């Protein structure tokens, strides 16, 4: 049955083609059937393939299927080949499984939009591109999907393009991620030049044979791949595009921030772990980039008032956790957290979409309040998602986050451990603040007073299923030891002690948020103080990175454009056709249509010719 693997991405790709060529001629119901059904078929096939893979594992715990040779030029012959192993199977399950429920919810959320079928065509293209990325057995095929994800995100973030702000957000995401993609492309050039292949398995084998640990080429190549990873996964310093991506419809935010695009960088580093283990400096950079990003995003989330932006910075922070895990050598824990994060973060974004529609498209949490009584089901599932996010004991996030902290400590990365522990405290505070302000207290506006609950199968089922996975998904066992390195640590008592510490940290964050919610005069006084107000503004504006990049890159570029608005180079080049046009104009003016003028011309020409002959 594994030979049916190409159909996993063929179904979403077919859905995209059908919807794209329909060009608006499909009604909402058939468009939803194609858009949601194609992902549903991919999810069902993934489940069947996963069952066979796990019950009857192939030789070497990996299955490779060659589709065709892409090109053959002077010994360079990259192949379109698929590789299924425990890592790619985990990613397939997340992308198609969580992606299906996001699509199903979107069929309810997007009803009435005049570009309903266009929306699902973009969503299907996004999923197909992500499947290309994780199934490719060589870095060129992976890069093909990598760029497809970038294109799809541009189309989805700017889906409501009639609003100029949405178009600006889409362009920002496209440009910022292209910076990282350029670094990654240069890294691929170096790897092929030095090792002669882009097949991932051959590449890792040759790298370990030809490069010693800490070698310059391995370090440079790893840092360049890290550049691509931080762009796609919105990590420092290319994290600024992610909050603005909230301009897209809420299901887009769920798809980008939970199951697909932002996890691509984590997958890339895990897939090329051999290269990063040969470059300890790059691996350490991975960990600290993640740790610093997690803390920056955590502080920023504390000050946000838009429900979707709080969740966006939360995503940035949780992806930072995954980078921290990778840098600490907790490879399996990073992918485990990727999976559990997909469950509770997709649940949170979809629940937030239901809240936004219940509030008549209001997104400011301080204009909500008391919603637990108006929309009790959404409150319940949103609370479950938040418990998973803060790693409350028994939820899926508890198992994956504690595994990261334990392995960071056990592997001797104590600095990363303490950063992760403080990040967990911040997560508990801003997540609890979000729940209390949105759902507790009294309604603060008429919209909150008259909020209405969503109805229908497509609204309720995705939230219920994702809530179940957010609660119990931590019990899923991933056989990642067949793909990723495993560090065995036998000190169970130390692990339990660290688990108790992390639980106390999370509970203290929840308690602090509850206390400040009941005593609002304290945070208000802090904000009114000079230092508190300055810090609040600094964090609210994401630590000034947009301002800094505007100062360093955007303004100098616009200044150069203004100075060079006539384009000096093009002016010089344009002189050549300008000269020929001038000569043509001069000759054209001699065509008067008068016989006497032509006779005089003949006579003058004859005189000049005779004079030339005599004189020369």
Coordinates of C-alpha atoms in Angstrom, one line a residue:
X1 CA 0.0 0.0 0.0
X2 CA 3.0 2.3 0.5
X3 CA 3.1 2.7 -3.3
X4 CA 0.1 5.0 -3.0
X5 CA 2.2 7.6 -1.2
X6 CA 2.1 10.1 -4.1
X7 CA -1.7 10.4 -3.8
X8 CA -1.2 12.1 -0.4
X9 CA -0.1 15.3 -2.2
X10 CA -1.9 14.5 -5.4
X11 CA -5.3 14.9 -3.8
X12 CA -4.7 18.5 -2.5
X13 CA -3.0 19.4 -5.7
X14 CA -6.0 18.1 -7.7
X15 CA -8.3 20.1 -5.5
X16 CA -6.3 23.3 -6.1
X17 CA -6.4 22.7 -9.9
X18 CA -10.1 22.1 -10.0
X19 CA -10.9 25.2 -7.9
X20 CA -8.4 27.4 -9.7
X21 CA -9.7 26.5 -13.2
X22 CA -13.3 26.9 -12.0
X23 CA -12.6 30.6 -11.8
X24 CA -15.5 31.4 -9.5
X25 CA -18.1 29.3 -11.3
X26 CA -18.5 26.8 -8.4
X27 CA -21.1 27.5 -5.7
X28 CA -20.1 27.4 -2.1
X29 CA -21.2 23.8 -1.4
X30 CA -19.4 22.1 -4.3
X31 CA -16.3 24.3 -3.7
X32 CA -16.3 23.2 0.0
X33 CA -16.7 19.5 -1.1
X34 CA -13.7 19.8 -3.4
X35 CA -11.6 21.9 -1.0
X36 CA -12.3 20.0 2.2
X37 CA -12.8 16.6 0.6
X38 CA -9.3 16.6 -1.1
X39 CA -7.7 17.2 2.3
X40 CA -9.9 14.6 3.9
X41 CA -8.9 12.0 1.3
X42 CA -5.2 12.9 2.0
X43 CA -5.8 12.5 5.7
X44 CA -7.5 9.1 5.3
X45 CA -4.7 7.8 3.1
X46 CA -2.1 9.1 5.5
X47 CA -3.8 7.2 8.3
X48 CA -3.9 4.0 6.2
X49 CA -0.2 4.4 5.2
X50 CA 0.8 5.2 8.8
X51 CA -0.9 2.0 10.0
X52 CA 0.9 -0.2 7.5
X53 CA 4.2 1.6 8.1
X54 CA 3.9 1.1 11.9
X55 CA 2.6 -2.4 11.9
X56 CA 4.8 -3.7 9.0
X57 CA 7.8 -1.4 9.0
X58 CA 9.8 -1.5 5.8
X59 CA 13.5 -2.4 5.7
X60 CA 15.5 0.2 7.4
X61 CA 12.4 1.8 8.8
X62 CA 12.1 4.0 5.7
X63 CA 10.4 3.7 2.3
X64 CA 11.6 5.6 -0.8
X65 CA 9.6 5.9 -4.0
X66 CA 11.2 7.4 -7.1
X67 CA 8.7 9.3 -9.3
X68 CA 10.9 10.7 -12.0
X69 CA 14.3 12.4 -12.6
X70 CA 13.8 16.1 -12.5
X71 CA 16.8 17.0 -14.8
X72 CA 20.1 15.6 -15.9
X73 CA 22.8 18.2 -16.6
X74 CA 26.5 17.4 -16.5
X75 CA 26.1 14.8 -13.7
X76 CA 23.6 16.8 -11.8
X77 CA 20.4 14.6 -11.8
X78 CA 18.1 15.5 -8.9
X79 CA 15.1 13.2 -8.6
X80 CA 11.5 13.7 -7.6
X81 CA 11.5 11.0 -5.0
X82 CA 9.5 10.5 -1.8
X83 CA 10.8 9.3 1.5
X84 CA 8.5 8.0 4.2
X85 CA 10.0 7.5 7.7
X86 CA 8.9 8.2 11.2
X87 CA 9.7 11.9 10.9
X88 CA 7.9 12.5 7.6
X89 CA 5.0 10.3 8.7
X90 CA 4.6 12.5 11.9
X91 CA 4.6 15.6 9.7
X92 CA 2.1 14.1 7.3
X93 CA -0.2 13.3 10.1
X94 CA -0.1 16.8 11.5
X95 CA -0.4 18.5 8.1
X96 CA -3.3 16.4 6.7
X97 CA -5.0 15.6 10.0
X98 CA -5.0 19.0 11.6
X99 CA -5.2 20.6 8.2
X100 CA -8.5 18.7 7.4
X101 CA -10.2 20.0 10.5
X102 CA -9.0 23.6 9.7
X103 CA -10.5 23.2 6.2
X104 CA -13.7 21.9 7.6
X105 CA -14.0 24.8 10.1
X106 CA -13.2 27.2 7.2
X107 CA -16.1 25.9 5.2
X108 CA -18.3 27.3 8.0
X109 CA -16.2 30.4 8.8
X110 CA -15.9 31.7 5.2
X111 CA -19.6 31.2 4.2
X112 CA -20.8 34.3 2.3
X113 CA -17.4 35.4 1.1
X114 CA -17.5 36.4 -2.6
X115 CA -14.2 34.5 -3.2
X116 CA -15.1 31.3 -1.4
X117 CA -13.7 28.9 -4.0
X118 CA -10.6 31.0 -4.5
X119 CA -9.9 30.7 -0.7
X120 CA -10.0 26.9 -0.8
X121 CA -7.9 26.8 -3.9
X122 CA -5.1 28.7 -2.1
X123 CA -5.6 26.5 1.0
X124 CA -5.2 23.3 -1.0
X125 CA -2.1 24.7 -2.7
X126 CA -0.7 25.5 0.7
X127 CA -1.2 21.9 2.0
X128 CA 0.2 20.4 -1.3
X129 CA 3.3 22.6 -1.0
X130 CA 3.9 21.6 2.6
X131 CA 3.5 17.9 1.7
X132 CA 6.1 18.4 -1.1
X133 CA 8.4 19.9 1.5
X134 CA 8.2 17.0 4.1
X135 CA 8.1 14.1 1.6
X136 CA 11.0 15.2 -0.6
X137 CA 14.1 12.9 -0.2
X138 CA 16.4 15.6 -1.5
X139 CA 17.0 19.2 -0.6
X140 CA 16.1 20.5 -4.0
X141 CA 12.6 18.9 -3.9
X142 CA 12.3 20.2 -0.3
X143 CA 13.2 23.7 -1.5
X144 CA 10.5 23.4 -4.2
X145 CA 7.9 22.8 -1.6
X146 CA 9.6 25.5 0.6
X147 CA 9.0 28.2 -2.0
X148 CA 5.5 26.9 -2.7
X149 CA 4.6 27.4 0.9
X150 CA 6.0 31.0 0.6
X151 CA 3.9 31.7 -2.4
X152 CA 0.7 30.2 -0.8
X153 CA 1.2 32.2 2.4
X154 CA 1.5 35.4 0.4
X155 CA -1.8 34.6 -1.4
X156 CA -3.6 33.6 1.8
X157 CA -2.4 36.5 4.1
X158 CA -3.4 39.0 1.4
X159 CA -6.6 37.1 0.6
X160 CA -8.7 40.2 1.4
X161 CA -6.5 42.3 -0.8
X162 CA -8.9 45.1 -1.3
X163 CA -7.7 46.4 2.1
X164 CA -4.3 47.9 1.5
X165 CA -3.1 46.9 4.9
X166 CA -3.7 43.2 4.1
X167 CA -1.7 43.6 0.9
X168 CA 1.1 45.2 2.8
X169 CA 1.1 42.4 5.4
X170 CA 1.3 39.8 2.6
X171 CA 4.2 41.6 0.9
X172 CA 6.0 41.9 4.2
X173 CA 5.7 38.1 4.9
X174 CA 6.9 37.4 1.3
X175 CA 9.9 39.7 1.5
X176 CA 11.1 38.8 5.0
X177 CA 10.9 35.1 4.3
X178 CA 12.7 35.5 1.0
X179 CA 15.7 36.8 3.0
X180 CA 15.9 33.5 4.8
X181 CA 15.2 31.6 1.6
X182 CA 18.2 33.3 0.0
X183 CA 20.5 32.1 2.8
X184 CA 19.2 28.6 2.4
X185 CA 19.7 28.6 -1.3
X186 CA 23.4 29.6 -0.8
X187 CA 23.7 26.8 1.7
X188 CA 22.4 24.3 -0.9
X189 CA 25.0 25.6 -3.4
X190 CA 27.8 25.0 -0.9
X191 CA 26.6 21.6 0.1
X192 CA 26.3 20.4 -3.5
X193 CA 29.7 22.0 -4.5
X194 CA 31.5 20.3 -1.6
X195 CA 29.6 17.0 -1.4
X196 CA 28.3 16.4 -4.9
X197 CA 24.7 15.6 -4.0
X198 CA 21.5 17.0 -2.6
X199 CA 20.0 13.7 -1.6
X200 CA 19.5 14.1 2.1
X201 CA 20.6 10.7 3.2
X202 CA 23.6 10.6 0.9
X203 CA 24.4 14.2 1.9
X204 CA 24.4 13.4 5.6
X205 CA 26.5 10.3 5.1
X206 CA 29.1 12.2 3.0
X207 CA 29.2 15.1 5.5
X208 CA 30.0 12.9 8.4
X209 CA 32.7 11.2 6.4
X210 CA 34.4 14.2 4.9
X211 CA 33.9 16.9 7.6
X212 CA 35.2 16.8 11.1
X213 CA 33.1 18.2 13.9
X214 CA 33.5 21.9 14.0
X215 CA 34.9 22.2 10.4
X216 CA 34.4 25.6 8.8
X217 CA 32.4 24.3 5.8
X218 CA 30.0 22.4 8.0
X219 CA 29.5 25.4 10.2
X220 CA 29.0 27.8 7.3
X221 CA 26.5 25.4 5.6
X222 CA 24.6 24.9 8.9
X223 CA 24.4 28.6 9.6
X224 CA 23.0 29.2 6.1
X225 CA 20.3 26.5 6.6
X226 CA 19.6 28.1 9.9
X227 CA 19.0 31.4 8.1
X228 CA 16.3 29.7 6.0
X229 CA 14.8 28.1 9.1
X230 CA 14.5 31.3 11.1
X231 CA 12.7 33.0 8.1
X232 CA 10.0 30.4 7.7
X233 CA 9.6 29.7 11.4
X234 CA 9.6 33.4 12.3
X235 CA 12.5 33.3 14.7
X236 CA 14.9 36.1 15.6
X237 CA 15.9 38.1 13.6
X238 CA 13.3 37.4 10.8
X239 CA 10.3 37.1 13.1
X240 CA 8.6 40.4 12.2
X241 CA 6.3 39.0 9.5
X242 CA 4.3 36.6 11.7
X243 CA 2.1 39.0 13.7
X244 CA 1.2 40.9 10.6
X245 CA 0.1 37.6 9.0
X246 CA -3.0 37.9 11.2
X247 CA -4.4 40.0 8.3
X248 CA -5.6 36.8 6.7
X249 CA -8.8 35.0 7.6
X250 CA -8.6 33.2 10.9
X251 CA -8.5 29.7 9.4
X252 CA -5.4 30.8 7.5
X253 CA -3.8 31.8 10.8
X254 CA -4.6 28.4 12.2
X255 CA -3.0 26.7 9.1
X256 CA 0.1 28.8 9.0
X257 CA 0.7 28.9 12.7
X258 CA -0.2 25.4 13.8
X259 CA 0.3 22.7 11.2
X260 CA 2.3 24.0 8.3
X261 CA 4.5 27.0 7.5
X262 CA 6.1 27.9 10.8
X263 CA 7.1 24.3 11.6
X264 CA 9.0 24.0 8.3
X265 CA 12.2 25.4 9.9
X266 CA 12.0 23.0 12.8
X267 CA 11.6 20.1 10.3
X268 CA 14.5 21.3 8.2
X269 CA 16.9 21.4 11.1
X270 CA 15.7 18.0 12.5
X271 CA 16.0 16.4 9.0
X272 CA 19.6 17.7 8.6
X273 CA 20.6 17.0 12.3
X274 CA 23.8 15.3 11.2
X275 CA 25.1 18.5 9.6
X276 CA 24.2 20.5 12.7
X277 CA 25.9 18.0 15.0
X278 CA 29.0 18.5 12.9
X279 CA 28.7 22.3 13.6
X280 CA 28.4 22.7 17.4
X281 CA 28.5 26.5 17.1
X282 CA 25.5 26.5 14.7
X283 CA 23.6 24.0 16.9
X284 CA 24.2 26.3 20.0
X285 CA 23.0 29.2 17.9
X286 CA 19.8 27.3 17.1
X287 CA 19.1 26.8 20.8
X288 CA 19.8 30.4 21.8
X289 CA 17.9 31.9 18.9
X290 CA 14.9 29.8 20.0
X291 CA 15.3 30.8 23.7
X292 CA 15.6 34.5 23.0
X293 CA 12.7 34.5 20.6
X294 CA 10.6 32.6 23.1
X295 CA 11.3 35.3 25.8
X296 CA 10.8 38.3 23.4
X297 CA 7.5 36.9 22.1
X298 CA 6.4 36.1 25.7
X299 CA 6.9 39.6 26.9
X300 CA 5.2 41.0 23.8
X301 CA 2.2 38.8 24.2
X302 CA 1.7 40.2 27.7
X303 CA 0.8 43.6 26.2
X304 CA -1.3 42.7 23.2
X305 CA -5.0 43.5 23.0
X306 CA -5.9 41.7 19.8
X307 CA -6.9 38.1 20.4
X308 CA -5.2 36.9 17.3
X309 CA -2.0 38.8 17.9
X310 CA -1.7 37.3 21.4
X311 CA -1.9 33.8 19.8
X312 CA 0.5 34.9 17.0
X313 CA 3.2 35.8 19.6
X314 CA 2.4 32.7 21.4
X315 CA 3.2 30.7 18.3
X316 CA 6.5 32.6 17.9
X317 CA 7.3 31.6 21.5
X318 CA 6.4 28.0 21.1
X319 CA 8.4 27.6 17.9
X320 CA 11.2 29.2 19.9
X321 CA 10.7 26.3 22.4
X322 CA 11.2 23.8 19.5
X323 CA 14.4 25.6 18.4
X324 CA 15.6 25.5 22.0
X325 CA 15.0 21.8 22.1
X326 CA 16.8 21.2 18.8
X327 CA 19.8 23.3 20.1
X328 CA 19.8 21.3 23.3
X329 CA 19.9 18.0 21.4
X330 CA 16.4 17.0 22.3
X331 CA 15.5 16.1 18.7
X332 CA 12.6 13.9 19.4
X333 CA 11.1 16.2 22.0
X334 CA 11.2 19.1 19.5
X335 CA 9.1 17.1 17.0
X336 CA 6.8 15.8 19.8
X337 CA 6.2 19.4 20.8
X338 CA 5.6 20.3 17.2
X339 CA 2.8 17.8 17.1
X340 CA 1.1 18.7 20.4
X341 CA 1.5 22.4 19.6
X342 CA -0.4 21.8 16.3
X343 CA -3.3 20.3 18.3
X344 CA -3.8 23.1 20.9
X345 CA -2.8 26.0 18.7
X346 CA -5.1 25.1 15.8
X347 CA -7.8 24.7 18.5
X348 CA -7.0 28.1 19.9
X349 CA -7.1 29.9 16.5
X350 CA -10.3 28.2 15.4
X351 CA -11.9 29.0 18.8
X352 CA -10.7 32.6 18.4
X353 CA -12.4 32.7 15.0
X354 CA -15.6 31.6 16.6
X355 CA -15.2 34.3 19.3
X356 CA -14.6 36.9 16.6
X357 CA -17.7 36.0 14.7
X358 CA -19.7 35.8 17.9
X359 CA -18.5 39.4 18.6
X360 CA -19.5 40.7 15.1
X361 CA -15.8 40.7 14.0
X362 CA -14.5 42.5 17.1
X363 CA -10.9 41.3 18.0
X364 CA -10.0 43.5 21.0
X365 CA -10.2 41.4 24.1
X366 CA -10.9 44.4 26.3
X367 CA -14.1 44.9 24.4
X368 CA -15.2 41.4 25.3
X369 CA -15.8 39.9 28.8
X370 CA -18.3 37.5 30.2
X371 CA -18.3 35.4 27.1
X372 CA -18.2 32.1 29.0
X373 CA -21.9 32.5 29.7
X374 CA -22.8 33.5 26.1
X375 CA -20.7 30.9 24.2
X376 CA -20.0 28.1 26.8
X377 CA -18.9 25.5 24.3
X378 CA -16.3 27.8 22.7
X379 CA -15.2 28.8 26.2
X380 CA -14.7 25.2 27.1
X381 CA -12.6 24.2 24.1
X382 CA -10.6 27.5 24.2
X383 CA -9.8 26.8 27.9
X384 CA -8.7 23.3 26.9
X385 CA -6.4 24.8 24.3
X386 CA -5.0 27.2 26.8
X387 CA -4.3 24.5 29.3
X388 CA -2.3 22.6 26.7
X389 CA -0.4 25.8 25.9
X390 CA 0.6 26.4 29.6
X391 CA 1.5 22.7 29.9
X392 CA -1.1 22.0 32.6
X393 CA -0.6 18.5 34.0
X394 CA -2.3 15.8 31.9
X395 CA -2.6 17.8 28.8
X396 CA -0.6 17.2 25.6
X397 CA 1.5 20.3 26.1
X398 CA 2.6 19.0 29.5
X399 CA 4.2 15.9 28.1
X400 CA 6.1 17.6 25.3
X401 CA 7.2 20.8 27.1
X402 CA 8.4 18.9 30.1
X403 CA 10.3 16.5 27.9
X404 CA 12.1 19.5 26.4
X405 CA 13.0 21.0 29.7
X406 CA 14.2 17.6 31.1
X407 CA 16.4 16.9 28.1
X408 CA 17.9 20.4 28.1
X409 CA 18.9 19.9 31.7
X410 CA 20.1 16.3 31.3
X411 CA 22.2 17.2 28.3
X412 CA 24.0 19.9 30.2
X413 CA 22.3 22.9 28.5
X414 CA 21.4 24.6 31.8
X415 CA 21.2 28.1 30.4
X416 CA 18.6 26.9 27.9
X417 CA 16.8 25.1 30.6
X418 CA 16.4 28.2 32.7
X419 CA 15.4 30.3 29.7
X420 CA 12.7 27.7 28.9
X421 CA 11.5 27.6 32.4
X422 CA 11.1 31.4 32.5
X423 CA 9.4 31.2 29.1
X424 CA 6.9 28.7 30.6
X425 CA 6.1 31.2 33.3
X426 CA 5.5 34.0 30.8
X427 CA 3.3 31.6 28.8
X428 CA 1.2 30.9 31.8
X429 CA 0.8 34.6 32.6
X430 CA -0.2 35.8 29.1
X431 CA -2.4 32.8 28.4
X432 CA -4.3 33.2 31.6
X433 CA -4.7 36.9 31.0
X434 CA -6.2 36.1 27.7
X435 CA -8.8 33.7 29.2
X436 CA -9.7 36.0 32.1
X437 CA -10.1 39.2 30.1
X438 CA -12.0 37.5 27.2
X439 CA -14.4 35.1 29.1
X440 CA -14.7 36.3 32.7
X441 CA -16.0 39.4 34.3
X442 CA -19.0 41.3 32.9
X443 CA -19.6 42.2 29.2
X444 CA -17.8 45.4 28.4
X445 CA -19.7 46.2 25.1
X446 CA -23.0 45.7 23.4
X447 CA -21.3 43.1 21.1
X448 CA -20.2 41.1 24.2
X449 CA -23.7 41.4 25.7
X450 CA -25.3 40.0 22.6
X451 CA -22.6 37.5 21.5
X452 CA -24.1 34.5 19.7
X453 CA -22.7 31.0 19.6
X454 CA -21.7 29.4 16.3
X455 CA -23.8 26.5 15.1
X456 CA -23.4 23.6 12.7
X457 CA -21.5 20.4 12.2
X458 CA -18.6 22.2 10.4
X459 CA -18.2 24.5 13.4
X460 CA -18.5 22.1 16.3
X461 CA -16.8 18.9 15.1
X462 CA -13.3 20.4 14.4
X463 CA -13.3 22.2 17.8
X464 CA -14.4 19.0 19.6
X465 CA -11.9 16.7 17.9
X466 CA -9.0 19.1 18.3
X467 CA -9.9 19.6 22.0
X468 CA -9.7 15.9 22.5
X469 CA -6.2 15.8 20.9
X470 CA -5.1 18.8 22.9
X471 CA -6.1 16.9 26.0
X472 CA -4.9 13.4 25.2
X473 CA -2.4 13.8 22.3
X474 CA 0.5 13.6 24.7
X475 CA -0.1 9.8 24.9
X476 CA 0.7 9.4 21.2
X477 CA 4.0 7.6 20.8
X478 CA 6.2 8.7 17.9
X479 CA 8.9 6.1 16.8
X480 CA 11.3 8.9 16.1
X481 CA 14.2 7.0 17.6
X482 CA 14.6 5.3 14.2
X483 CA 15.3 8.7 12.5
X484 CA 16.7 11.1 15.2
X485 CA 19.4 10.7 17.8
X486 CA 18.3 9.7 21.3
X487 CA 20.1 10.6 24.5
X488 CA 19.3 8.1 27.3
X489 CA 19.1 9.5 30.8
X490 CA 18.3 7.1 33.6
X491 CA 17.9 9.5 36.5
X492 CA 14.1 9.2 36.9
X493 CA 14.0 11.0 40.3
X494 CA 15.7 14.1 38.9
X495 CA 13.2 14.1 36.0
X496 CA 10.2 14.0 38.4
X497 CA 11.7 16.9 40.5
X498 CA 12.1 19.0 37.4
X499 CA 8.5 18.1 36.4
X500 CA 7.3 19.3 39.8
X501 CA 9.2 22.6 39.3
X502 CA 7.8 23.2 35.9
X503 CA 4.2 22.5 37.2
X504 CA 4.7 25.0 40.1
X505 CA 6.1 27.6 37.7
X506 CA 3.0 27.2 35.4
X507 CA 0.6 27.3 38.3
X508 CA 2.3 30.4 39.7
X509 CA 1.9 32.2 36.4
X510 CA -1.8 31.3 36.4
X511 CA -2.2 32.5 40.0
X512 CA -0.4 35.8 39.2
X513 CA -2.7 36.5 36.2
X514 CA -5.8 35.7 38.3
X515 CA -4.6 38.0 41.1
X516 CA -3.9 40.9 38.6
X517 CA -7.3 40.3 37.0
X518 CA -9.0 40.7 40.3
X519 CA -6.9 43.7 41.2
X520 CA -6.8 45.7 38.0
X521 CA -5.5 48.8 39.8
X522 CA -2.1 47.2 40.0
X523 CA -1.4 46.7 36.3
X524 CA -3.0 50.1 35.6
X525 CA -0.7 51.8 38.0
X526 CA 2.3 50.0 36.5
X527 CA 1.3 51.2 33.0
X528 CA 0.8 54.8 34.2
X529 CA 4.3 54.9 35.8
X530 CA 7.1 56.3 33.5
X531 CA 9.1 53.1 33.5
X532 CA 6.2 50.8 33.3
X533 CA 4.6 52.8 30.5
X534 CA 7.8 52.8 28.5
X535 CA 8.3 49.1 28.9
X536 CA 4.7 48.4 28.0
X537 CA 5.1 50.5 24.8
X538 CA 8.4 48.8 24.0
X539 CA 7.0 45.4 24.4
X540 CA 3.7 46.2 22.7
X541 CA 5.7 47.3 19.6
X542 CA 7.6 44.0 19.5
X543 CA 10.8 45.4 21.0
X544 CA 11.2 47.9 18.2
X545 CA 12.3 45.5 15.5
X546 CA 10.0 46.9 12.9
X547 CA 11.2 50.4 13.7
X548 CA 14.8 49.2 13.5
X549 CA 14.4 47.5 10.1
X550 CA 12.5 50.5 8.8
X551 CA 15.4 52.7 9.8
X552 CA 18.2 50.4 8.5
X553 CA 16.6 49.0 5.3
X554 CA 13.4 50.5 4.2
X555 CA 14.2 54.2 4.6
X556 CA 17.6 54.0 2.9
X557 CA 16.1 52.1 0.1
X558 CA 13.3 54.7 -0.4
X559 CA 15.8 57.5 -0.2
X560 CA 17.9 55.8 -3.0
X561 CA 14.8 55.3 -5.0
X562 CA 13.9 59.0 -4.7
X563 CA 17.5 60.1 -5.6
X564 CA 17.6 57.7 -8.4
X565 CA 14.0 58.2 -9.6
X566 CA 15.2 58.8 -13.1
X567 CA 17.5 55.7 -13.0
X568 CA 20.9 56.9 -14.1
X569 CA 21.9 53.5 -15.5
X570 CA 18.7 53.3 -17.6
X571 CA 19.2 56.8 -18.7
X572 CA 22.6 55.9 -20.2
X573 CA 21.2 52.8 -21.8
X574 CA 18.2 54.7 -23.2
X575 CA 20.6 57.1 -25.0
X576 CA 21.2 54.4 -27.7
X577 CA 17.6 54.0 -28.9
X578 CA 17.1 57.7 -28.4
X579 CA 20.0 58.5 -30.8
X580 CA 18.5 56.2 -33.4
X581 CA 15.0 57.7 -33.0
X582 CA 16.6 61.2 -33.5
X583 CA 18.3 60.0 -36.7
X584 CA 15.1 58.5 -37.9
X585 CA 13.2 61.7 -37.2
X586 CA 15.8 63.7 -39.1
X587 CA 15.6 61.5 -42.2
X588 CA 11.8 61.4 -42.0
X589 CA 11.6 65.1 -42.3
X590 CA 13.3 64.9 -45.7
X591 CA 10.3 63.0 -47.1
X592 CA 8.2 66.1 -48.2
X593 CA 6.5 64.7 -51.3
X594 CA 7.7 67.6 -53.4
X595 CA 9.3 66.8 -56.8
X596 CA 11.5 69.9 -56.9
X597 CA 12.9 69.0 -53.4
X598 CA 13.8 65.5 -54.6
X599 CA 15.4 66.8 -57.8
X600 CA 17.5 69.3 -55.8
X601 CA 18.5 66.4 -53.5
X602 CA 19.6 64.3 -56.5
X603 CA 21.6 67.3 -57.9
X604 CA 23.2 68.1 -54.5
X605 CA 24.1 64.4 -54.0
X606 CA 25.7 64.2 -57.5
X607 CA 27.7 67.4 -56.8
X608 CA 29.0 65.9 -53.5
X609 CA 29.8 62.6 -55.1
X610 CA 31.8 64.3 -57.9
X611 CA 33.6 66.5 -55.4
X612 CA 34.6 63.5 -53.3
X613 CA 36.0 61.7 -56.3
X614 CA 38.0 64.7 -57.4
X615 CA 39.3 65.6 -54.0
X616 CA 40.1 62.1 -52.9

